[in-house]
Every structure is written in structure tokens, then in C-alpha cells.
């Protein structure tokens, strides 16, 4: 592949500086570090954390623990590795702000320990990836950034050790796979999920800041530019991030970091954010929230995502869109351990002009992904926000959740998606869908004939009808394709937001060749209690929804239970609704209104 890119490599080589350069400000460049330290709360908490960690030993991982983690794919070892990188970030940020040499010895020891690790590829990933993964890419770029930040505070011998490790572990395998057609290339290189953006960003950032050969830096960049379109190509024309807000922040956030680094390294000659898909993706946070800063946690996502205002500032300054634009030098928690993200953000000179966020439209409809986000009008109290998804159950990081919906009341999420399950062996393993957090039982979707939804792209929904107006938004999905039940003839879900009436109505209808069991559920992290027969109150964060249930006169039962499976946010609860007798033609309707 590299040979076929020879003209492009030569073109890029002419754009790059003679020597590798870091985007991150060194400790000698005091202005950005003093700006960071001007946030006294952050500064003081950083010093406190660093002083606490100083006498603590560097966390250790034995060979036996590595081997066990590779065998079981358990994530406990990753937590130890994360602790090391957190310690490095805390010491580096504290030294950058204080600049008195207090934390330098600890920094150097931490870097030595990381360079001595058996592998930078996460143990849980070693069975299905080759030379590089998220861990190797993030580690290498962080260490490359440390070289630039430390300057001559890092001994030359250690600097060479770091560069040698980065090249041997990360850069060389990437280049060799491209140069030798007989070598199998890492799967993520032409995949559409977040790995493509994250790993490419780490490799490109590491190469641009540590590889002495300008020709090889150009080769790495040319390869990445030829392969990252697969990542952008994974986003449909509707601008939806099918991996959710958390992975939008992680994956697209890394694409942004790479874009800014490349833009700087080529003196503005290569601008990866000029891609029209990038412009669409930049708008995603504006379009996906059911209330301000509240996003559906569809799939493997956190229930609540910390707002990445530093990313919004970059995008607002680049595109002039109405994302929250207050300049933030402090990163959100997702990126805290990544020194390179601090380096890029601190090194940015551009700041978006102050502007008011754009008013939210009444709805956003993501046609290609069958996702509706609908809201009551701005300023209306009580305010309702609802989101429902279709699509298929074979998307990266998806759950088996066709028809899943969430409801927010007055800015609080009441009916929620479970989000990501608590870390454990099942999270991505063969038993992944044994957990109600991942299978359809823990979601607000039907259970038919005692069966849950199937897993994989063959199990999908399609849009039967949709209608949007200022007064009422509605979408009807056929969920028939989500269940491996041949006796079912029809299974639809209609969700309607009536803004004038201030209510959400969800209607599930099923017909079958013979009577089958039929029910549905509502997932929440709140508490539920029966107000009267068929009427329940669900309360979370001081807000209460009234759920009025009917089944066309057919008897049904309602059970409120706490699921045994936990998500990262806590214990998921389910309000289960089930017809008392099997039926061949059944309808369950839930009307959701504010009760507080």
C-alpha cells in the first residue's frame, strides 16, 4: 500500500518540518500552564492528588496476572494500567503548573515503568487484534507528549528509550503491515468504529512528534489519511453517531485531536475537518439531547456524559455552530489520563467567539438510523423530551433494543436506557447478552412468546409510518424483524409526543397465528409505585411521571422489580407489563404524562 501512495507521501513530506515537533506546550512555555493554574480549584486539587500519590508505590502487574487477563479477557489489569497513566497525568499537570521540579523524579519513574510493560496492547484485546490497539496508541502518544512537555528535564537516555519503545511497539508494525502485502493488517485500520479514529490518532500523533525521518512521518500520515475515511464513512448522511454520545466524544474527539495536530504539523495545508461528514458530526450533540446536556444512553454508553466543552470550543471555532463555546482548558473525565489531549488543548490559540447556543428544534429525525428525538417547545413547563430508536441489533456497541425509548421530564431522565454494564468478563465476551443490561429484558421493549430480541444485523426494525408537526410527532416502527418467532404476523410500536396535551403515548400491537404470551417493560433507575389499578408513578431526581396502562380491556399484570445485573450507573429497575393470558391479537398502550 505504501508504494501506491508514493506521490502522496512525497507531497506530504514537503509540507512537514525537517524535525518532529510537538503540539503540546513545554514546561518552559509558561503562558498556557499559568492559564491552566489560574483555575485555583483545579490547581489545588491537582497538587493535593499529586502529593497523595507521591509516596505511593507504582502499581504492579505480574506475568501471571497478564496471562490470566489474556485468557479470561478480564479488565482488572487494565485498571492497574489506567492507574499508572493517571499517575503520570497528575504528576505532569501538577509539575506544569508548579514548575519547581517537585514531581520530576516521580514522572521519570512512571515513564520508565510504562516503558517496561510487557505490552501496551490491552490484554483483553490481544486475542483479536494484531500489533496495535487503543491502549498502545494512547500510551505511545501520551509518552511522546511527555517528551515535548518535559524538554531537557528528561534525561537523554530516557528520551531515547521512550522513542525506541514508541517506534518498535507502534510505528514500525504499522508501517511494516503497509509495506509488506504478505502481512495481515490490523482489522481496525479499515473499520468504521471508534478504534479507527483513536488508534490512527495515536499513531499519527506519536509519529509527528517522535519520528526523526520526515519521509516516514509523511508515510504514516498518508496511510492514515487513506484509512480514516472508513471511520467517517461509518456515519450515515443523517449525521447520527450509532455508537452513542460517549463514543462520539471518544472516537470523534480523537479524530479532532488528530486533525488539529496534522493541521499544525502541515502549517494548515491538510485540514481533516474539511470533510463534510466531519461538519455533520460536529452538530451531533446539538441534535441528540432529549434535554439540555442529557443524551439517550443507547448501547454501551454512560447514563450521563460529562460535557466536553473543550471539544465544543474547537468545533465552534472551526465551524461557527452554536455549541456551548466557553473556553475550557480542563478536559472532561474521558480524556483526563491522555496527556496528548491536554497538550493539544493547551496548545490551541484559537478560541471561538462568544455566542448563544442555537435554540433546540422541536425534533431531530435521523432517517438512516431510525432515531427520533422530540422535545416540547423551549420555555414550556413542564418540559418533556423523548427519544426512540430502531435500526438493527448488529451495530458496534449496540444492545438488543429495537424500539427502545427514553423520557426526560424538566431536564431529568426518568425512563432511561441502562447504558453500559458494569465492567466484567461478560461486557464483550461470549456471554454478553446473558445480561439484562445488554439483552432486551432490561430495555423498554416488548417480550413476545416469552422470547427476547435476537442479536446481530439480521434482527432489525423498519419504519412503517412517521408524521411530524409543531403539535404532534409520531413514528411507527415494525419490530417484527427483531424476534425469531415465526408465529408472529405483526409487531409494531407507535410512539407519539403530543405537545399540546403534554403527553407521550406508546402503543405496542401484536398479531400472531396462535395465542402467545405478550408483554412489555419500562426501564428506570428511579422508584415506582402503584397509584391506582393500571396507573403507576415513576420518580427520579425529584421528578415524577404518571404511567397509565391499558390493554383494550384485556387483563394484565404489572410488576416492579430490581434486575440482578448492574450497569455502570447502578441498579436497573423494570416495570414489567404482561397480559394474563396468551393472545393472538393484542395491544398494550402506555400514556406518559408529568405528575410533578
Coordinates of C-alpha atoms in Angstrom, one line a residue:
X1 CA 0.0 0.0 0.0
X2 CA 2.8 2.4 0.9
X3 CA 4.2 2.1 -2.6
X4 CA 0.9 3.0 -4.2
X5 CA 0.8 6.2 -2.0
X6 CA 4.3 7.3 -3.1
X7 CA 3.2 10.5 -4.8
X8 CA 1.0 11.5 -1.9
X9 CA 3.8 10.6 0.6
X10 CA 6.2 12.9 -1.3
X11 CA 3.6 15.7 -1.4
X12 CA 3.1 15.4 2.4
X13 CA 6.8 15.2 3.1
X14 CA 7.3 18.6 1.6
X15 CA 4.7 20.0 4.0
X16 CA 6.3 18.7 7.2
X17 CA 9.0 20.4 9.2
X18 CA 12.5 19.0 9.0
X19 CA 12.4 17.7 12.6
X20 CA 9.5 16.3 14.5
X21 CA 7.6 18.8 16.6
X22 CA 5.1 18.6 19.5
X23 CA 1.8 20.4 19.6
X24 CA 1.9 20.4 23.4
X25 CA 3.5 23.4 25.2
X26 CA 6.7 22.6 27.1
X27 CA 7.0 23.4 30.7
X28 CA 9.3 26.3 29.7
X29 CA 6.4 27.8 27.7
X30 CA 4.8 29.3 30.8
X31 CA 1.8 31.2 29.4
X32 CA -0.6 28.2 28.8
X33 CA 0.4 26.5 32.1
X34 CA -0.2 29.7 34.0
X35 CA -3.6 29.9 32.4
X36 CA -4.4 26.4 33.5
X37 CA -3.2 27.2 37.0
X38 CA -5.5 30.2 37.1
X39 CA -8.3 27.8 37.8
X40 CA -7.4 27.6 41.5
X41 CA -9.8 24.8 42.3
X42 CA -8.3 22.6 39.6
X43 CA -4.8 23.6 40.5
X44 CA -5.2 22.9 44.2
X45 CA -7.0 19.6 43.7
X46 CA -4.2 18.6 41.3
X47 CA -1.5 19.4 43.8
X48 CA -3.4 17.6 46.5
X49 CA -3.8 14.5 44.4
X50 CA -0.2 14.5 43.3
X51 CA 1.1 14.9 46.8
X52 CA -1.1 12.0 47.9
X53 CA 0.3 9.8 45.1
X54 CA 4.0 10.7 45.6
X55 CA 4.7 8.2 48.4
X56 CA 2.5 5.5 46.9
X57 CA 4.3 2.7 45.0
X58 CA 3.8 2.4 41.3
X59 CA 1.0 -0.3 40.8
X60 CA 2.4 -3.6 39.7
X61 CA 1.2 -6.3 37.3
X62 CA 2.7 -9.7 37.4
X63 CA 3.3 -12.0 34.5
X64 CA 0.7 -14.4 35.9
X65 CA -1.9 -11.6 36.1
X66 CA -1.1 -10.7 32.4
X67 CA -1.5 -14.3 31.3
X68 CA -4.8 -14.7 33.2
X69 CA -6.1 -11.4 31.8
X70 CA -5.3 -12.6 28.3
X71 CA -7.0 -15.9 28.9
X72 CA -10.2 -14.6 30.5
X73 CA -10.3 -11.1 28.9
X74 CA -10.9 -9.7 32.4
X75 CA -10.4 -6.0 32.7
X76 CA -8.8 -5.8 36.2
X77 CA -5.3 -5.5 34.7
X78 CA -6.5 -2.6 32.6
X79 CA -7.5 -0.8 35.8
X80 CA -3.9 -1.1 37.0
X81 CA -2.5 0.2 33.7
X82 CA -5.0 3.1 33.9
X83 CA -3.8 3.9 37.4
X84 CA -0.2 4.3 36.0
X85 CA -1.3 6.6 33.3
X86 CA -3.5 8.6 35.7
X87 CA -0.5 9.0 38.0
X88 CA 1.6 10.2 35.1
X89 CA -1.1 12.7 34.0
X90 CA -1.5 14.0 37.6
X91 CA 2.3 14.4 38.1
X92 CA 2.8 16.1 34.7
X93 CA -0.1 18.5 35.0
X94 CA 1.0 19.4 38.6
X95 CA 4.6 20.0 37.5
X96 CA 3.5 22.0 34.5
X97 CA 1.5 24.4 36.7
X98 CA 4.0 24.5 39.6
X99 CA 7.3 24.3 37.6
X100 CA 9.5 23.7 40.6
X101 CA 10.9 20.2 39.8
X102 CA 9.0 18.6 42.7
X103 CA 7.3 15.9 40.6
X104 CA 10.0 15.3 38.1
X105 CA 11.5 12.2 39.8
X106 CA 8.1 10.6 40.1
X107 CA 7.4 11.4 36.4
X108 CA 10.5 9.8 35.2
X109 CA 9.9 6.7 37.3
X110 CA 6.4 6.4 35.9
X111 CA 7.6 6.7 32.4
X112 CA 10.3 4.0 33.0
X113 CA 7.7 1.7 34.4
X114 CA 5.4 2.2 31.4
X115 CA 8.3 1.6 29.0
X116 CA 9.0 -1.7 30.9
X117 CA 5.5 -3.0 30.5
X118 CA 5.1 -6.4 28.8
X119 CA 2.8 -4.9 26.2
X120 CA 1.0 -1.7 25.5
X121 CA -1.8 -3.7 23.9
X122 CA -4.6 -4.3 26.4
X123 CA -4.6 -8.0 27.5
X124 CA -8.3 -8.3 26.7
X125 CA -7.6 -7.2 23.1
X126 CA -4.6 -9.5 22.3
X127 CA -6.8 -12.3 21.1
X128 CA -8.4 -10.3 18.3
X129 CA -6.0 -7.6 17.3
X130 CA -2.5 -7.5 16.0
X131 CA 0.2 -5.0 16.7
X132 CA -1.8 -2.0 17.8
X133 CA -4.9 -1.3 19.8
X134 CA -6.5 1.6 21.8
X135 CA -4.0 1.0 24.6
X136 CA -0.8 1.1 22.5
X137 CA -1.9 4.1 20.6
X138 CA -3.0 6.2 23.6
X139 CA 0.1 5.2 25.6
X140 CA 2.5 6.0 22.8
X141 CA 1.1 9.4 22.1
X142 CA 1.0 10.3 25.8
X143 CA 4.6 9.4 26.2
X144 CA 5.5 11.3 23.0
X145 CA 3.7 14.3 24.5
X146 CA 5.6 13.9 27.8
X147 CA 8.9 14.2 25.8
X148 CA 7.8 17.5 24.4
X149 CA 6.4 18.9 27.7
X150 CA 9.5 17.9 29.7
X151 CA 12.1 19.1 27.3
X152 CA 15.6 18.9 28.9
X153 CA 14.1 17.9 32.2
X154 CA 14.0 14.3 30.7
X155 CA 17.4 12.7 30.6
X156 CA 18.6 12.0 27.1
X157 CA 18.9 8.2 27.8
X158 CA 15.3 8.0 28.8
X159 CA 14.2 10.1 25.9
X160 CA 15.8 7.7 23.5
X161 CA 14.3 4.7 25.4
X162 CA 10.8 6.3 25.0
X163 CA 11.3 6.9 21.3
X164 CA 12.7 3.4 20.7
X165 CA 9.7 1.9 22.5
X166 CA 7.2 4.0 20.5
X167 CA 8.8 3.1 17.2
X168 CA 9.3 -0.6 18.0
X169 CA 5.9 -1.2 19.5
X170 CA 3.7 1.1 17.5
X171 CA 5.1 2.9 14.4
X172 CA 7.2 0.1 12.9
X173 CA 4.4 -2.5 12.9
X174 CA 2.0 -0.1 11.4
X175 CA 4.5 0.7 8.6
X176 CA 5.5 -2.9 8.0
X177 CA 1.9 -4.0 7.6
X178 CA 1.5 -1.4 4.9
X179 CA 4.8 -2.2 3.1
X180 CA 4.5 -6.0 3.1
X181 CA 1.5 -7.4 1.3
X182 CA 2.0 -10.8 3.0
X183 CA 1.4 -9.4 6.4
X184 CA -2.1 -9.3 7.8
X185 CA -3.3 -5.7 8.6
X186 CA -4.9 -4.9 11.9
X187 CA -8.7 -5.1 11.5
X188 CA -9.4 -1.6 12.8
X189 CA -7.5 0.1 10.0
X190 CA -10.4 -0.1 7.6
X191 CA -13.2 -0.5 10.2
X192 CA -15.8 2.1 10.8
X193 CA -16.0 2.1 14.6
X194 CA -14.1 4.3 17.1
X195 CA -11.0 2.2 17.1
X196 CA -10.2 3.5 13.6
X197 CA -10.1 7.1 14.8
X198 CA -8.5 6.5 18.2
X199 CA -5.7 4.2 17.1
X200 CA -4.9 6.2 14.0
X201 CA -4.8 9.4 16.0
X202 CA -2.3 7.9 18.5
X203 CA -0.1 6.6 15.7
X204 CA -0.1 9.8 13.7
X205 CA 0.4 12.0 16.8
X206 CA 3.3 9.7 18.0
X207 CA 4.9 9.8 14.6
X208 CA 4.7 13.5 14.1
X209 CA 6.3 14.2 17.4
X210 CA 9.0 11.5 17.7
X211 CA 10.0 10.0 14.4
X212 CA 13.2 11.6 13.1
X213 CA 12.7 10.6 9.5
X214 CA 10.5 13.1 7.7
X215 CA 9.8 10.6 5.0
X216 CA 8.4 8.1 7.5
X217 CA 6.3 10.7 9.2
X218 CA 4.8 11.5 5.8
X219 CA 4.3 7.8 5.1
X220 CA 2.4 7.4 8.4
X221 CA 0.2 10.4 7.7
X222 CA -0.5 9.4 4.1
X223 CA -1.6 6.0 5.3
X224 CA -3.8 7.4 8.0
X225 CA -5.4 9.8 5.6
X226 CA -6.2 6.9 3.3
X227 CA -7.7 4.8 6.1
X228 CA -9.6 7.2 8.4
X229 CA -12.3 7.8 5.7
X230 CA -13.6 4.3 6.7
X231 CA -14.3 5.7 10.1
X232 CA -16.1 8.8 8.7
X233 CA -17.9 6.5 6.2
X234 CA -19.5 4.7 9.1
X235 CA -21.7 7.7 9.8
X236 CA -24.7 7.9 7.7
X237 CA -25.7 11.0 5.8
X238 CA -28.1 11.9 8.7
X239 CA -25.1 12.6 11.0
X240 CA -26.0 10.1 13.6
X241 CA -23.3 8.5 15.8
X242 CA -24.5 4.9 16.1
X243 CA -22.1 4.3 19.0
X244 CA -23.8 7.0 21.0
X245 CA -22.7 10.2 22.7
X246 CA -19.9 8.6 24.7
X247 CA -18.2 7.1 21.7
X248 CA -18.9 10.3 19.7
X249 CA -16.8 12.1 22.3
X250 CA -14.1 9.4 22.4
X251 CA -13.9 8.5 18.7
X252 CA -14.7 11.8 17.1
X253 CA -12.8 13.6 19.9
X254 CA -9.7 11.7 18.9
X255 CA -10.3 12.5 15.2
X256 CA -10.4 16.2 16.2
X257 CA -7.2 15.9 18.1
X258 CA -5.5 14.2 15.1
X259 CA -7.0 16.9 12.8
X260 CA -5.6 19.7 14.9
X261 CA -2.2 18.1 15.2
X262 CA -2.0 17.4 11.4
X263 CA -3.2 21.0 10.7
X264 CA -0.4 22.4 12.8
X265 CA 2.3 20.0 11.5
X266 CA 1.5 20.8 7.9
X267 CA 1.1 24.5 8.6
X268 CA -2.6 24.4 7.6
X269 CA -2.1 22.6 4.3
X270 CA -4.0 19.5 5.5
X271 CA -7.3 20.1 7.2
X272 CA -9.1 16.8 8.0
X273 CA -12.1 18.7 9.4
X274 CA -12.9 19.9 5.9
X275 CA -14.6 16.6 5.2
X276 CA -18.4 17.3 5.0
X277 CA -19.1 14.3 7.2
X278 CA -17.0 15.9 10.0
X279 CA -19.2 19.0 9.7
X280 CA -22.3 16.8 10.2
X281 CA -20.7 15.0 13.1
X282 CA -19.9 18.3 14.8
X283 CA -23.6 19.0 15.1
X284 CA -24.5 15.7 16.7
X285 CA -24.5 17.0 20.3
X286 CA -27.0 19.7 19.3
X287 CA -29.3 17.2 17.8
X288 CA -29.2 14.2 20.1
X289 CA -30.2 15.6 23.5
X290 CA -33.6 15.0 25.0
X291 CA -33.0 17.8 27.4
X292 CA -30.0 20.2 27.8
X293 CA -26.9 18.0 28.3
X294 CA -29.0 14.8 28.6
X295 CA -28.5 12.2 25.9
X296 CA -30.0 8.7 25.5
X297 CA -27.5 6.1 26.6
X298 CA -28.4 3.7 23.8
X299 CA -25.9 0.9 23.8
X300 CA -22.6 0.9 25.6
X301 CA -22.7 4.4 27.0
X302 CA -22.7 6.2 30.3
X303 CA -26.1 7.2 31.6
X304 CA -24.8 10.8 32.0
X305 CA -22.0 12.1 29.9
X306 CA -19.8 15.0 31.2
X307 CA -20.0 17.8 28.7
X308 CA -16.7 18.1 26.7
X309 CA -16.8 21.9 26.5
X310 CA -13.2 21.9 25.3
X311 CA -14.2 19.9 22.2
X312 CA -17.2 22.2 21.7
X313 CA -14.9 25.2 21.6
X314 CA -12.7 23.6 18.9
X315 CA -15.7 22.8 16.8
X316 CA -17.5 26.1 17.3
X317 CA -14.3 28.0 16.4
X318 CA -13.9 25.8 13.3
X319 CA -17.5 25.6 12.1
X320 CA -19.2 28.6 13.7
X321 CA -22.0 26.4 15.1
X322 CA -23.9 27.2 18.3
X323 CA -22.3 24.6 20.6
X324 CA -21.5 25.8 24.2
X325 CA -18.4 27.9 23.5
X326 CA -16.9 28.8 26.8
X327 CA -13.2 28.1 26.6
X328 CA -12.2 25.3 28.8
X329 CA -8.6 24.3 29.4
X330 CA -9.7 21.5 31.7
X331 CA -10.7 18.3 30.0
X332 CA -13.7 16.1 30.8
X333 CA -13.0 12.8 32.6
X334 CA -13.0 10.7 29.4
X335 CA -9.7 12.3 28.4
X336 CA -8.1 13.1 31.7
X337 CA -5.4 10.4 31.5
X338 CA -4.5 11.3 27.9
X339 CA -1.5 13.7 28.1
X340 CA -1.8 14.3 24.3
X341 CA -5.3 15.7 24.7
X342 CA -4.1 18.2 27.4
X343 CA -1.2 19.1 25.1
X344 CA -3.4 19.8 22.1
X345 CA -6.0 21.7 24.1
X346 CA -3.4 23.8 25.9
X347 CA -1.6 24.4 22.6
X348 CA -4.6 25.8 20.8
X349 CA -4.5 29.5 20.2
X350 CA -7.9 29.8 18.5
X351 CA -10.9 30.5 20.6
X352 CA -14.5 30.6 19.3
X353 CA -16.3 33.9 19.5
X354 CA -18.8 34.1 22.3
X355 CA -22.2 33.1 21.1
X356 CA -25.5 31.8 22.4
X357 CA -26.2 28.1 21.8
X358 CA -28.6 27.6 19.0
X359 CA -32.2 27.0 20.2
X360 CA -33.2 23.4 20.1
X361 CA -35.6 22.4 17.3
X362 CA -38.8 20.6 18.3
X363 CA -37.4 17.4 16.9
X364 CA -34.4 15.7 15.2
X365 CA -35.1 12.8 13.0
X366 CA -32.1 10.6 11.9
X367 CA -33.6 8.9 8.9
X368 CA -30.9 6.4 8.1
X369 CA -30.7 5.1 11.7
X370 CA -34.4 5.4 12.5
X371 CA -33.9 7.5 15.6
X372 CA -36.3 10.2 16.7
X373 CA -35.5 12.8 19.3
X374 CA -38.5 15.0 20.1
X375 CA -39.0 17.8 22.6
X376 CA -41.7 20.2 23.9
X377 CA -41.2 23.8 22.8
X378 CA -38.5 25.9 24.6
X379 CA -39.7 27.5 27.7
X380 CA -42.7 25.3 28.2
X381 CA -43.2 23.9 31.7
X382 CA -43.4 21.0 32.4
X383 CA -40.9 20.1 29.6
X384 CA -40.8 16.7 28.0
X385 CA -38.1 15.1 25.9
X386 CA -38.3 11.7 24.3
X387 CA -36.1 9.6 22.1
X388 CA -36.8 6.2 20.4
X389 CA -34.5 4.1 18.2
X390 CA -35.0 1.4 15.5
X391 CA -32.1 0.3 13.4
X392 CA -30.7 -3.2 13.9
X393 CA -29.1 -5.2 16.7
X394 CA -25.7 -5.7 14.9
X395 CA -24.2 -2.2 15.3
X396 CA -20.9 -1.8 17.2
X397 CA -21.6 -1.4 20.9
X398 CA -25.3 -1.9 20.4
X399 CA -27.7 -3.7 22.7
X400 CA -30.7 -5.8 21.7
X401 CA -33.0 -2.8 22.0
X402 CA -35.2 -2.3 18.9
X403 CA -37.9 0.2 19.9
X404 CA -36.1 1.4 23.0
X405 CA -37.2 4.8 24.2
X406 CA -36.2 7.2 27.0
X407 CA -38.1 10.1 28.6
X408 CA -36.9 13.2 30.3
X409 CA -39.1 15.5 32.4
X410 CA -37.9 19.0 33.3
X411 CA -34.3 18.2 32.5
X412 CA -34.2 14.9 34.5
X413 CA -34.0 11.4 32.9
X414 CA -36.9 9.3 34.3
X415 CA -37.4 6.4 31.9
X416 CA -33.8 5.6 31.0
X417 CA -31.7 3.3 28.9
X418 CA -29.5 1.0 31.1
X419 CA -26.4 2.2 29.3
X420 CA -23.1 0.3 29.7
X421 CA -23.0 -2.7 32.0
X422 CA -20.6 -2.8 35.0
X423 CA -17.1 -3.9 33.9
X424 CA -16.7 -7.6 34.0
X425 CA -16.0 -10.7 31.8
X426 CA -19.4 -10.5 30.1
X427 CA -19.1 -7.0 28.8
X428 CA -17.7 -8.0 25.4
X429 CA -17.4 -11.8 25.8
X430 CA -19.5 -14.7 24.5
X431 CA -21.9 -14.3 27.4
X432 CA -22.5 -10.6 26.7
X433 CA -26.2 -10.9 26.0
X434 CA -26.9 -13.1 29.1
X435 CA -27.0 -9.8 31.0
X436 CA -30.3 -7.9 31.1
X437 CA -28.2 -4.7 30.7
X438 CA -27.4 -5.8 27.1
X439 CA -30.3 -8.0 26.2
X440 CA -33.8 -6.7 25.6
X441 CA -35.3 -7.7 29.0
X442 CA -33.6 -4.7 30.6
X443 CA -34.9 -2.3 28.0
X444 CA -38.3 -0.7 27.4
X445 CA -39.3 -3.1 24.6
X446 CA -41.8 -5.9 24.1
X447 CA -41.3 -9.5 25.2
X448 CA -43.2 -11.8 22.9
X449 CA -43.9 -15.5 23.4
X450 CA -41.6 -15.4 26.3
X451 CA -38.8 -14.5 23.9
X452 CA -36.3 -11.7 23.8
X453 CA -34.9 -9.9 20.8
X454 CA -32.2 -11.6 18.7
X455 CA -28.7 -10.4 18.3
X456 CA -27.0 -9.4 15.1
X457 CA -27.7 -7.3 12.0
X458 CA -30.3 -9.7 10.7
X459 CA -32.6 -8.6 13.6
X460 CA -33.8 -5.1 12.6
X461 CA -36.7 -2.7 12.6
X462 CA -38.2 -0.7 9.8
X463 CA -40.3 2.5 9.7
X464 CA -44.0 1.9 9.0
X465 CA -45.1 5.5 9.3
X466 CA -43.9 8.9 10.6
X467 CA -45.6 12.2 11.0
X468 CA -44.1 15.5 12.3
X469 CA -45.8 18.8 13.1
X470 CA -45.5 21.5 15.7
X471 CA -48.3 19.9 17.7
X472 CA -47.6 16.2 17.3
X473 CA -44.6 14.0 16.4
X474 CA -45.1 10.3 15.8
X475 CA -43.1 7.3 14.5
X476 CA -44.3 3.8 14.0
X477 CA -41.7 1.0 13.8
X478 CA -42.2 -2.6 12.9
X479 CA -40.3 -4.7 15.4
X480 CA -41.3 -8.0 13.8
X481 CA -37.8 -8.5 12.5
X482 CA -36.3 -8.3 15.9
X483 CA -37.7 -11.6 17.1
X484 CA -37.1 -15.1 15.9
X485 CA -40.7 -16.1 16.2
X486 CA -42.4 -17.4 13.0
X487 CA -45.9 -17.4 14.6
X488 CA -45.9 -13.6 14.8
X489 CA -47.5 -11.8 11.9
X490 CA -47.3 -8.2 13.1
X491 CA -45.5 -6.4 15.9
X492 CA -45.5 -2.6 15.8
X493 CA -44.6 0.2 18.2
X494 CA -46.0 3.7 17.7
X495 CA -44.6 6.5 19.8
X496 CA -46.3 9.9 19.8
X497 CA -45.4 13.1 21.5
X498 CA -48.4 15.4 21.8
X499 CA -47.1 18.8 22.7
X500 CA -50.5 20.4 23.2
X501 CA -51.7 17.7 25.5
X502 CA -48.3 17.3 27.2
X503 CA -48.2 13.6 26.9
X504 CA -46.3 10.7 25.3
X505 CA -48.2 7.6 24.1
X506 CA -46.6 4.3 23.3
X507 CA -48.7 1.7 21.6
X508 CA -47.5 -1.8 21.1
X509 CA -49.6 -4.0 18.8
X510 CA -49.1 -7.7 18.0
X511 CA -50.9 -10.3 15.9
X512 CA -50.0 -14.0 15.6
X513 CA -51.1 -17.3 14.1
X514 CA -51.9 -18.6 17.6
X515 CA -52.2 -17.1 21.1
X516 CA -48.8 -16.2 22.5
X517 CA -47.7 -14.5 25.7
X518 CA -47.3 -10.8 25.3
X519 CA -45.8 -8.0 27.4
X520 CA -43.5 -5.1 27.6
X521 CA -41.4 -3.2 30.1
X522 CA -40.2 0.2 31.2
X523 CA -36.6 0.6 32.4
X524 CA -35.7 3.2 35.0
X525 CA -33.2 4.0 37.8
X526 CA -35.9 5.6 39.8
X527 CA -38.7 4.2 42.0
X528 CA -42.2 3.2 41.0
X529 CA -45.4 2.8 43.0
X530 CA -48.9 2.0 42.0
X531 CA -51.3 5.0 42.3
X532 CA -54.3 3.0 41.2
X533 CA -55.0 -0.1 39.1
X534 CA -53.1 0.3 35.8
X535 CA -51.6 3.7 36.9
X536 CA -48.1 3.9 38.2
X537 CA -45.8 6.8 39.3
X538 CA -42.1 6.7 38.4
X539 CA -39.9 9.1 40.3
X540 CA -36.3 10.0 39.8
X541 CA -34.3 13.1 40.9
X542 CA -37.4 14.8 42.3
X543 CA -39.4 14.5 39.1
X544 CA -42.4 12.1 38.6
X545 CA -44.0 10.6 35.5
X546 CA -47.5 9.1 35.6
X547 CA -47.7 5.9 33.6
X548 CA -51.3 4.9 32.6
X549 CA -51.5 1.4 31.2
X550 CA -54.3 -0.2 29.2
X551 CA -54.8 -3.3 27.1
X552 CA -58.1 -2.8 25.4
X553 CA -60.0 -4.4 28.2
X554 CA -57.7 -7.5 28.3
X555 CA -56.5 -8.2 31.9
X556 CA -52.8 -7.6 32.6
X557 CA -50.4 -7.6 35.5
X558 CA -47.7 -5.1 36.4
X559 CA -44.6 -6.0 38.3
X560 CA -41.9 -3.6 39.5
X561 CA -38.6 -5.4 40.0
X562 CA -34.9 -4.7 40.5
X563 CA -32.7 -6.5 38.0
X564 CA -29.8 -8.6 39.3
X565 CA -27.5 -7.2 36.6
X566 CA -25.8 -3.8 37.3
X567 CA -24.8 -1.1 34.9
X568 CA -22.0 1.3 35.5
X569 CA -24.6 3.7 36.9
X570 CA -26.1 1.3 39.4
X571 CA -29.1 -1.0 39.7
X572 CA -31.5 -1.0 36.9
X573 CA -35.2 -1.5 37.6
X574 CA -38.0 -2.7 35.4
X575 CA -41.7 -2.0 35.4
X576 CA -43.0 -5.2 33.6
X577 CA -46.4 -5.3 32.0
X578 CA -47.8 -8.6 30.9
X579 CA -51.1 -9.9 29.6
X580 CA -52.5 -12.5 32.0
X581 CA -53.5 -14.8 29.1
X582 CA -51.8 -15.6 25.7
X583 CA -53.4 -13.7 22.8
X584 CA -53.3 -13.8 19.0
X585 CA -54.3 -10.1 18.7
X586 CA -53.2 -7.8 21.5
X587 CA -52.4 -4.1 22.1
X588 CA -50.7 -2.5 25.1
X589 CA -50.8 1.2 25.4
X590 CA -48.9 3.3 27.9
X591 CA -49.7 7.0 28.3
X592 CA -46.9 9.0 29.9
X593 CA -47.6 12.4 31.5
X594 CA -45.9 14.7 34.0
X595 CA -47.1 14.2 37.6
X596 CA -44.8 16.7 39.2

